[in-house]
CSV table of C-alpha atoms in Angstrom, one decimal:
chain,number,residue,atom,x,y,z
A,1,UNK,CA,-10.2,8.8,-13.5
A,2,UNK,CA,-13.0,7.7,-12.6
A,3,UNK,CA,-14.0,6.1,-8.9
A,4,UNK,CA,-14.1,2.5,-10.0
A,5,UNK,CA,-10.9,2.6,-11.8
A,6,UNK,CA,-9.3,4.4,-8.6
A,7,UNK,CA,-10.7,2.1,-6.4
A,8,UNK,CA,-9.3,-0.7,-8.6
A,9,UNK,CA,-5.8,0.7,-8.9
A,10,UNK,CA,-5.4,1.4,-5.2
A,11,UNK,CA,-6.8,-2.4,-4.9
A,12,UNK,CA,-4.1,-3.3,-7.1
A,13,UNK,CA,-1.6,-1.8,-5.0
A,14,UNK,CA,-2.0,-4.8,-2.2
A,15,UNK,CA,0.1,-7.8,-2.5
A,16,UNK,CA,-1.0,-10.6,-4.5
A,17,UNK,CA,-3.4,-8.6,-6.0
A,18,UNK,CA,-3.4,-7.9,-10.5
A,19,UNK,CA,-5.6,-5.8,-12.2
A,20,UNK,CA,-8.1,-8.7,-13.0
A,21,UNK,CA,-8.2,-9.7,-9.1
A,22,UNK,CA,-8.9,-5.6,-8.1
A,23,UNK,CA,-11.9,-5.2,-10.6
A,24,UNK,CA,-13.5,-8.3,-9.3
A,25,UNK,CA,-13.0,-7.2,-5.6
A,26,UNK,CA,-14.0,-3.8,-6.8
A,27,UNK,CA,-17.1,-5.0,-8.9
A,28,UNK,CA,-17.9,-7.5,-5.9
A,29,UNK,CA,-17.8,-4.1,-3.4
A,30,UNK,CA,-20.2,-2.3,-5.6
A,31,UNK,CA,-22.9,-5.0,-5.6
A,32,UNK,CA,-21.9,-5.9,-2.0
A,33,UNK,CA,-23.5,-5.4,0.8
A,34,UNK,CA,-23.2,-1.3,2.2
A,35,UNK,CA,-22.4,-2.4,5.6
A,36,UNK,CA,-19.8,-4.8,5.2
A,37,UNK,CA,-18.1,-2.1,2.5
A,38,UNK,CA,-18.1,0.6,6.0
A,39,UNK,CA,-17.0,-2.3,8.3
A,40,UNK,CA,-14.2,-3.4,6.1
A,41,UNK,CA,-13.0,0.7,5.0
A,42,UNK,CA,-13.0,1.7,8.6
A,43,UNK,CA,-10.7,-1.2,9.6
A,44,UNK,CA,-8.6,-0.6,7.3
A,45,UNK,CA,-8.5,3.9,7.9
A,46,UNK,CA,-8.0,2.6,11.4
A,47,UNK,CA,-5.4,-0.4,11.5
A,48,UNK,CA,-2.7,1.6,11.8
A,49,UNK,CA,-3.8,3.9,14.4
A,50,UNK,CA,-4.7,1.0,16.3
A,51,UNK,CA,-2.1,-0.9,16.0
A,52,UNK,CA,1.6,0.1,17.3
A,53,UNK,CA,4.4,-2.1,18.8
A,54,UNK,CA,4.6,-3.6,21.9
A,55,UNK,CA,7.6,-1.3,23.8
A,56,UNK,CA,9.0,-5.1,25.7
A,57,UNK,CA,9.1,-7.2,23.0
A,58,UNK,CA,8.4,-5.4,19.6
A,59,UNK,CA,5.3,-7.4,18.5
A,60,UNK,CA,1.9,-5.9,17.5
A,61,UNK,CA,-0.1,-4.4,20.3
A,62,UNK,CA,-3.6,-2.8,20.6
A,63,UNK,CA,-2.9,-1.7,24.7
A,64,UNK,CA,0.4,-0.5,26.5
A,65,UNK,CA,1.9,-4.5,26.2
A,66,UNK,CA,1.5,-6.7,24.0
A,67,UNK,CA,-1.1,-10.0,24.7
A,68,UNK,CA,2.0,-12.3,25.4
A,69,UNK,CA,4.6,-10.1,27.6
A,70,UNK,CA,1.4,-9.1,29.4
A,71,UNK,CA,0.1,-13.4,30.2
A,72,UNK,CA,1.4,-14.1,33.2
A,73,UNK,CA,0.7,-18.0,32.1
A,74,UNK,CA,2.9,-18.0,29.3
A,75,UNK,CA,6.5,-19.4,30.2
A,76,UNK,CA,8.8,-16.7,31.4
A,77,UNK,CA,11.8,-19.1,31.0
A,78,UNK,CA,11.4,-18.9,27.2
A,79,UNK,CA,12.0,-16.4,24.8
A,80,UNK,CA,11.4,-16.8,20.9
A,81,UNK,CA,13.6,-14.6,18.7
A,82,UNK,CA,11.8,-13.3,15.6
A,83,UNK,CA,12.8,-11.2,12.4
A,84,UNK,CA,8.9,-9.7,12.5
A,85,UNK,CA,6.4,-9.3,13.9
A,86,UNK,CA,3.7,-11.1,12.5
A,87,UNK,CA,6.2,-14.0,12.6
A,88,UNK,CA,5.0,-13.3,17.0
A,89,UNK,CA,1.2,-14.5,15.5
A,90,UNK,CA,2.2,-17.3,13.4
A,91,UNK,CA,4.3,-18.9,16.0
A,92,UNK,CA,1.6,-18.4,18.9
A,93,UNK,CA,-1.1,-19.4,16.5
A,94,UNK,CA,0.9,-23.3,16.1
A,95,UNK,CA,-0.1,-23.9,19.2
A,96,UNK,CA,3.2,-25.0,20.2
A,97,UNK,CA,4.8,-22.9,21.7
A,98,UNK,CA,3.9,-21.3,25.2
A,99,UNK,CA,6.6,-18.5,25.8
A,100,UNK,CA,7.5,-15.4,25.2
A,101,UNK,CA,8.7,-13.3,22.2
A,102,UNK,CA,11.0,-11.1,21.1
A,103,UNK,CA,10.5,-9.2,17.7
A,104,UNK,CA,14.5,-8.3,15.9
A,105,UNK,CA,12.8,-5.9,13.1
A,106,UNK,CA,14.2,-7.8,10.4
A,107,UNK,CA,17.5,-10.0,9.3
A,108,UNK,CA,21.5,-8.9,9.0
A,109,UNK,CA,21.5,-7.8,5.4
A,110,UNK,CA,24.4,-6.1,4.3
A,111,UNK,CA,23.7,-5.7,0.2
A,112,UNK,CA,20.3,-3.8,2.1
A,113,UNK,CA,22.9,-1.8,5.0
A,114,UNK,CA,20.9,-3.6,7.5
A,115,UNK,CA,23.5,-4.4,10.4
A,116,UNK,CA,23.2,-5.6,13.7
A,117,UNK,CA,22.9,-2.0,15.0
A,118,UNK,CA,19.5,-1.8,12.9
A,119,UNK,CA,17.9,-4.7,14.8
A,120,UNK,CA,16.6,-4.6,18.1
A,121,UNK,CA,19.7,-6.5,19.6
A,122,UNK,CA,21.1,-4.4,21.9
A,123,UNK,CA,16.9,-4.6,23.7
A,124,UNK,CA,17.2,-9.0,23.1
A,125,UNK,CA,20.9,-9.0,25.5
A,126,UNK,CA,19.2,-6.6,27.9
A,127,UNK,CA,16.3,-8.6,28.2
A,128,UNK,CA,18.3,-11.3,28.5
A,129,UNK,CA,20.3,-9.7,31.3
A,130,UNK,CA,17.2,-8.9,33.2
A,131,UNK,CA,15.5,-11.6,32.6
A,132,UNK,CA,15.0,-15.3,34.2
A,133,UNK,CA,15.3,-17.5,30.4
A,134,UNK,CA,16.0,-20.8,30.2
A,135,UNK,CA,16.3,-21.0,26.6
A,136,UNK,CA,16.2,-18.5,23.8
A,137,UNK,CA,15.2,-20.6,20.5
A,138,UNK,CA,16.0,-18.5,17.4
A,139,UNK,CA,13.2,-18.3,14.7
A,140,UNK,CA,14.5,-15.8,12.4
A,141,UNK,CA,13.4,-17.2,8.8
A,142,UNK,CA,15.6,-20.0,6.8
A,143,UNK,CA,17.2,-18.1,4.4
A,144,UNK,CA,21.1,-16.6,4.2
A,145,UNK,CA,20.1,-13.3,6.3
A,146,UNK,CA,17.8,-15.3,8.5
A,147,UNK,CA,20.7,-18.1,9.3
A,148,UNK,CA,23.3,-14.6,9.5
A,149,UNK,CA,21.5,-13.4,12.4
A,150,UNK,CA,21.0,-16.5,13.9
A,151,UNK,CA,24.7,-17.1,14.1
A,152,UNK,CA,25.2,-13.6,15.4
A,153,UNK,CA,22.6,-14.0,18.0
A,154,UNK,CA,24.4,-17.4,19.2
A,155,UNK,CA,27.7,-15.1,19.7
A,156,UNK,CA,25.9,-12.4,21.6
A,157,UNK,CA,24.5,-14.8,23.8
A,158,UNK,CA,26.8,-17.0,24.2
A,159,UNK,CA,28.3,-15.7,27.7
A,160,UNK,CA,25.0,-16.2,29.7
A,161,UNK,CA,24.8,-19.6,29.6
A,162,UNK,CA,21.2,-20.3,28.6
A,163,UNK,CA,20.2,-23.1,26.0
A,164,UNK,CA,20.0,-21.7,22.3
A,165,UNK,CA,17.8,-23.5,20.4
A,166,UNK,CA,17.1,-23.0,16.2
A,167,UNK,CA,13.8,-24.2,15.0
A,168,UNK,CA,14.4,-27.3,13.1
A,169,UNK,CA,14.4,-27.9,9.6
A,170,UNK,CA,11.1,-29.1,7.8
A,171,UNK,CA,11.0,-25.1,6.7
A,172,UNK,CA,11.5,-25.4,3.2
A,173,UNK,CA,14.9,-23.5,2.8
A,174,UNK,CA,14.8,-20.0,1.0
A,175,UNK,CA,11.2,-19.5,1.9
A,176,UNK,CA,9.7,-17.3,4.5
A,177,UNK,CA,8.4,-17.8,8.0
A,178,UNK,CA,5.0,-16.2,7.4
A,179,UNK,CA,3.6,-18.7,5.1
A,180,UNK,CA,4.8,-21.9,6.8
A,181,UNK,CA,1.7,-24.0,7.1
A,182,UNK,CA,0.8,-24.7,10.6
A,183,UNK,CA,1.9,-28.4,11.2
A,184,UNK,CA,5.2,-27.8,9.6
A,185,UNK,CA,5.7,-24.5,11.9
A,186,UNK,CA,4.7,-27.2,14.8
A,187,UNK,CA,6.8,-29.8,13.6
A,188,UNK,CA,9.8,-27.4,13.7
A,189,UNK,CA,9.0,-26.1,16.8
A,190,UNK,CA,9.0,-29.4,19.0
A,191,UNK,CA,12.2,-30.8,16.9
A,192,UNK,CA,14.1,-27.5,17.5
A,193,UNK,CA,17.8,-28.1,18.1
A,194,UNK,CA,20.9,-27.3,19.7
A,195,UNK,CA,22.6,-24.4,18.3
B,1,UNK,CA,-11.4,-10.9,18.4
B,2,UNK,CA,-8.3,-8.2,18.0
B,3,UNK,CA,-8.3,-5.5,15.5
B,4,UNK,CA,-6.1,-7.4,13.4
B,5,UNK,CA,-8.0,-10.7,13.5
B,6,UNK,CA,-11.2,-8.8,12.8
B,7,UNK,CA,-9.4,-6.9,9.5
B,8,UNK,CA,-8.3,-10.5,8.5
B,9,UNK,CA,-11.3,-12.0,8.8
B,10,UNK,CA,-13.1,-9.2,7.1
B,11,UNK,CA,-10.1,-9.4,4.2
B,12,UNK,CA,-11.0,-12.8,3.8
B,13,UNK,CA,-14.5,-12.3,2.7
B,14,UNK,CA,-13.5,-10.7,-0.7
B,15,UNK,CA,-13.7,-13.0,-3.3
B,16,UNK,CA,-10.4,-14.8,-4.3
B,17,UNK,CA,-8.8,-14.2,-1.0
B,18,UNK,CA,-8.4,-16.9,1.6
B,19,UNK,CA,-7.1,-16.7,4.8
B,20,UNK,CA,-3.1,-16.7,4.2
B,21,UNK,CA,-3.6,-14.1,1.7
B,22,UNK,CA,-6.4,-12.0,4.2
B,23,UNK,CA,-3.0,-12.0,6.8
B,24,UNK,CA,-1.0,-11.0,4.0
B,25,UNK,CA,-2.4,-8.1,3.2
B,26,UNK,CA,-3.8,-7.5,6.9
B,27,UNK,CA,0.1,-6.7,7.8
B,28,UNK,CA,0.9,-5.1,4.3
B,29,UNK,CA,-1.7,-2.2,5.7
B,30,UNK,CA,-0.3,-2.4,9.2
B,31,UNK,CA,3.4,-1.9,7.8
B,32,UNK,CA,2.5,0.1,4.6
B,33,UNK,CA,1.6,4.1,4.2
B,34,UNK,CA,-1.2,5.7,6.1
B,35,UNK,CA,-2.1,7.5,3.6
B,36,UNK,CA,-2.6,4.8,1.5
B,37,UNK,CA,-5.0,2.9,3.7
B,38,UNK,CA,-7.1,6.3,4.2
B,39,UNK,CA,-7.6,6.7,0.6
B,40,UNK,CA,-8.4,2.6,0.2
B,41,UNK,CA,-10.1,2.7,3.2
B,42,UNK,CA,-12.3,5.6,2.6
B,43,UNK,CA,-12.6,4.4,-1.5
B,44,UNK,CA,-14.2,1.0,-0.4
B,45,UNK,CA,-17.1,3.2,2.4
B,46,UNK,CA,-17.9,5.2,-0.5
B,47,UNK,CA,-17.9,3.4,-3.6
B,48,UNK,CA,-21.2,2.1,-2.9
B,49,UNK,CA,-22.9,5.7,-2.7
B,50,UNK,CA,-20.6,7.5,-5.8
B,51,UNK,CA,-21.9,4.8,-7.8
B,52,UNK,CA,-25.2,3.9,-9.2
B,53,UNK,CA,-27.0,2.6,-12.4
B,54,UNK,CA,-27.6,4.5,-15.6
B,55,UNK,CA,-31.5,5.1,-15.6
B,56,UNK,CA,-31.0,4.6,-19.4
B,57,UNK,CA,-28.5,1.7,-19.7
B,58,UNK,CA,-27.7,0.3,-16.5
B,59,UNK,CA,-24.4,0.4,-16.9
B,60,UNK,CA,-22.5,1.9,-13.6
B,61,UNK,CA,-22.8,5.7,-13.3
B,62,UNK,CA,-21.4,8.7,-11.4
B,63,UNK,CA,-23.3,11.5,-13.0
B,64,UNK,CA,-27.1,11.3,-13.7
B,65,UNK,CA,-26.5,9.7,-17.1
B,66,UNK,CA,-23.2,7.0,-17.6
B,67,UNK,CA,-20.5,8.0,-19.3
B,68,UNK,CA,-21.8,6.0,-22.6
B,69,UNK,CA,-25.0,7.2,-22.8
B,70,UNK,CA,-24.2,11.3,-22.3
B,71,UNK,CA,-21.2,10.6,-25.1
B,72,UNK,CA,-22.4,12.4,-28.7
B,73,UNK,CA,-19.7,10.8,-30.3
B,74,UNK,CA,-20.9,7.2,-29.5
B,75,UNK,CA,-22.3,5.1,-32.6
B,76,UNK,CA,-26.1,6.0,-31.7
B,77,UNK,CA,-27.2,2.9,-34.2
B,78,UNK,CA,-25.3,0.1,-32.2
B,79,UNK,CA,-26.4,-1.3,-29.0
B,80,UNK,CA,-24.5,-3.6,-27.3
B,81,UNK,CA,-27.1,-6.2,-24.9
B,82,UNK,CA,-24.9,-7.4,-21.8
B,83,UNK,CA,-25.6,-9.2,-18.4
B,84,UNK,CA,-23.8,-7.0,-15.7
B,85,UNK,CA,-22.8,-3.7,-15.4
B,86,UNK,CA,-18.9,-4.8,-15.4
B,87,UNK,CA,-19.6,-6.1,-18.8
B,88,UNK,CA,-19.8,-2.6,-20.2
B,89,UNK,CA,-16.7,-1.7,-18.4
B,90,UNK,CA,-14.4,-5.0,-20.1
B,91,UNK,CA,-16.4,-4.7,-23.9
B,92,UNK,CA,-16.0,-0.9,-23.7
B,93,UNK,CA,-12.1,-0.8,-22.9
B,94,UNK,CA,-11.6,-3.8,-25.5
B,95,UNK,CA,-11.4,-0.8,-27.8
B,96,UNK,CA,-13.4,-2.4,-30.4
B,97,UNK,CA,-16.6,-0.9,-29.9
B,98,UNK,CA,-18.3,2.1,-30.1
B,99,UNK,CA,-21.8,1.9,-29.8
B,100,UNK,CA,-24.4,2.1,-26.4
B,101,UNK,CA,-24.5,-0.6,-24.0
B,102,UNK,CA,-27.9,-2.0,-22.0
B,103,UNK,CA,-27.6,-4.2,-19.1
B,104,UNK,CA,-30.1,-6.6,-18.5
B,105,UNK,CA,-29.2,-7.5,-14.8
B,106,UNK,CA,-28.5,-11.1,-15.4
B,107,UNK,CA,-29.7,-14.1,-17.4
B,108,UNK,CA,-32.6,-16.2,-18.0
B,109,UNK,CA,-32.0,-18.9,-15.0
B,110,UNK,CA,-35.2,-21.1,-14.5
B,111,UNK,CA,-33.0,-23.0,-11.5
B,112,UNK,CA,-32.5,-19.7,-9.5
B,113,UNK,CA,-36.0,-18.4,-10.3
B,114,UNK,CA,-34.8,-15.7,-12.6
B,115,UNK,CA,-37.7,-15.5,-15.8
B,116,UNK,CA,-37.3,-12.8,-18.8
B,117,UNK,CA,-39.5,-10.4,-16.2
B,118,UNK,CA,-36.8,-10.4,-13.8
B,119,UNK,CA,-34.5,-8.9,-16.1
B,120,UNK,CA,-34.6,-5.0,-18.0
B,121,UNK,CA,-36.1,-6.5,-21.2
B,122,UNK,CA,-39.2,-4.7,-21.6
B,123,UNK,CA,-36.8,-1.6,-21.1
B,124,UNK,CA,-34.6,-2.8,-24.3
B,125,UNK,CA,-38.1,-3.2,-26.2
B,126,UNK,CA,-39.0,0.0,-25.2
B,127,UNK,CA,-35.4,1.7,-26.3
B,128,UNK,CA,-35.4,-0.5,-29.6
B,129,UNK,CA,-38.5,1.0,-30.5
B,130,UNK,CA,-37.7,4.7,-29.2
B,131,UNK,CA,-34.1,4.8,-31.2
B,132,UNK,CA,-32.5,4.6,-33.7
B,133,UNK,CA,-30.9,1.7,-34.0
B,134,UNK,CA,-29.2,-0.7,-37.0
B,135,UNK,CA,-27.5,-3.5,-35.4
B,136,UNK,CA,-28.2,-5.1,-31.4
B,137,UNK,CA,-25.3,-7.1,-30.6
B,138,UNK,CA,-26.2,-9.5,-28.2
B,139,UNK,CA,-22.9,-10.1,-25.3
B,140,UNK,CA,-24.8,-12.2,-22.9
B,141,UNK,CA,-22.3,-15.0,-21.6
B,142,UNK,CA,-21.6,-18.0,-23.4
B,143,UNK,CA,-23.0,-20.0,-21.2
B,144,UNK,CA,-26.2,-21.9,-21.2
B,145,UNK,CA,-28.3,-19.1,-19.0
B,146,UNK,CA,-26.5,-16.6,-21.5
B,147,UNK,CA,-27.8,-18.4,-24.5
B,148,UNK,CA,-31.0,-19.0,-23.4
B,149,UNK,CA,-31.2,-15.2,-22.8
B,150,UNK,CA,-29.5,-14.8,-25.8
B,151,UNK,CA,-32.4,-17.0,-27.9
B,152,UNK,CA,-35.4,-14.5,-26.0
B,153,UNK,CA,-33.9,-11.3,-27.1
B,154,UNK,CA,-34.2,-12.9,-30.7
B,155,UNK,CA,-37.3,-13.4,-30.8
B,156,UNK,CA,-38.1,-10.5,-28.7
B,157,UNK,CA,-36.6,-7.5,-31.3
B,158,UNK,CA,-37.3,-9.3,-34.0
B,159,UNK,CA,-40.2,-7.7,-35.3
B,160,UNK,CA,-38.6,-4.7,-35.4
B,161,UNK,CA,-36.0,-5.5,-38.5
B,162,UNK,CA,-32.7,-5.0,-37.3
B,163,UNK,CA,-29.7,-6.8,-37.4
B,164,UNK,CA,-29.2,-9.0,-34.6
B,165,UNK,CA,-25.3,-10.4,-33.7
B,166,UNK,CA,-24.2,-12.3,-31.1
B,167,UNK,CA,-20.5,-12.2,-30.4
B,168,UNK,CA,-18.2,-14.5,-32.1
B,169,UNK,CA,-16.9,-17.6,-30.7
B,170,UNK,CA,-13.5,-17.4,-29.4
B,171,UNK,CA,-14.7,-17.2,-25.7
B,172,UNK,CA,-14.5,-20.7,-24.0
B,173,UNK,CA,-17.8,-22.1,-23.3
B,174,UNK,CA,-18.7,-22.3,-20.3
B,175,UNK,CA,-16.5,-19.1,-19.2
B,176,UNK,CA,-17.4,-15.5,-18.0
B,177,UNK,CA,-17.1,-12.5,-19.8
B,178,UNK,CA,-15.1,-10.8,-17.4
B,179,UNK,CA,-12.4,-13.1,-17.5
B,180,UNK,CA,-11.7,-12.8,-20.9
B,181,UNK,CA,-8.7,-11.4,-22.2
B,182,UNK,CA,-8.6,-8.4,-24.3
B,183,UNK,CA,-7.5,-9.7,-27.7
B,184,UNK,CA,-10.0,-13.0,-27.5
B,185,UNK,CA,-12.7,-10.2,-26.6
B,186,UNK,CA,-12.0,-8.0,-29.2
B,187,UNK,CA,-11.8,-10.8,-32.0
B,188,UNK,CA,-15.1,-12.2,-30.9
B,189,UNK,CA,-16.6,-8.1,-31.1
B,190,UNK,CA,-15.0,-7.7,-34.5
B,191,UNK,CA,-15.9,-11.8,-35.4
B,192,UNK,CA,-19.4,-10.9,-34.6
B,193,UNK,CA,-21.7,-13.3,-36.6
B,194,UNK,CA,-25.3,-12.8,-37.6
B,195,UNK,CA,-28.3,-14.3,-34.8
């Protein structure tokens, strides 16, 4: 094989990405500029090195805590429940919401033997616990496990007494968090309701 | 800017990804296999020095010679005219032809400054007249910079009475080569009509 077509089919490995889309990146690295080609191959060698998960609240980190547990301006008296955690970006990056996060790992899926003892849950009532919340608002995705955990969240945190909120419709149902466009993520945000 | 941001942003500059996508991927590589990312990562630094251009053809090349050029068993009497480098690449794996390639380096483009001296035509002269070949199949674009390129090399080889073809409608005008489909490709090679 020769180093085009390898760099093609590991292109084609990325998602969203066919054969025809890997030879034009491929073709369009080749003529590109050398520099760019170093920048872009070292970032991604590195990403994963870099990266690792914040040990409070599960989201991405580059340093010990992640940039949101570690703002003392963000709202301590919120917490946002997530399934992932780029789900922590694309809620900060709305704009509309000022508090903190917590990252679940995933959804209640029992067809995939992903239960509640899979999911960070145990760390959400401790935080909880410890904690000074106000609210908890549930952002796990729209779908059946998304709505599953959100109902078993409500039970687990039922006994404390804080206000649990569920991002509000205007999510189209069945899709996924991540590719939410940025008014409707905003939208849900400030009409989030009881739950 | 984070690492993250920065491997989106640099994502994002390939062509045919935007930003959603950029993100997409961006966490694919943060989730995905480290292996993986080392060979992509270390693929896209050095593609640009494991590849160069055939000093005969310039067609893309690992060795001294491509592998078109340095293959015996190649129909030594055909030669296939193209604009890129990738256009070897998509007429060769059409299956449907077996003769050398030689890459111009673009099209006749009065608009961007690019005159028949810009491009490797006094090289195709020069190889006409060195060889041994029947039939020059012209593959520029079918586009209006293609057949204006296409028009020059016909009155540039023919003095030198061989069989000039230019591929066989069946592309859509106005299209680029590399998009084409392997079947409309390989009817237009075997469709190939007399220039």
């Amino acid at each position: 094989m020769s180093r085009i077509e390898e760099l093609v089919k590991l292109l084609s490995r990325l998602p969203g990405i066919g054969s025809k889309s890997a030879s034009r990146i491929a073709y369009h690295l080749i003529a590109g500029d050398e520099a760019y080609n170093k920048a872009l191959g070292e970032s991604i060698c590195q990403i994963k090195e870099r990266i690792h998960f914040c040990p409070t609240c599960g989201a991405y980190a580059e340093d010990d805590e992640c940039e949101y547990c570690s703002d003392p301006r963000r709202d301590q008296s919120l917490l946002c429940v997530v399934e992932q955690p780029q789900d922590v970006v694309t809620i900060a990056s709305s704009g509309s919401y000022q508090g903190l996060f917590h990252v679940l790992g995933g959804a209640i899926d029992p067809m995939e033997g992903i239960g509640p003892e899979q999911l960070s849950l145990a760390q959400l009532k401790h935080r909880v616990e410890e904690g000074s919340f106000k609210e908890v608002v549930i952002a796990t995705n729209p779908t059946e496990e998304g709505d599953t955990t959100a109902l078993y969240i409500r039970q687990l945190l039922k006994p404390y007494g804080l206000s649990l909120t569920r991002l509000a419709s205007g999510l189209p149902i069945g899709g996924d968090l991540e590719y939410a466009d940025r008014l409707t993520l905003a939208r849900s945000i400030r009409g989030r309701v009881s739950f």
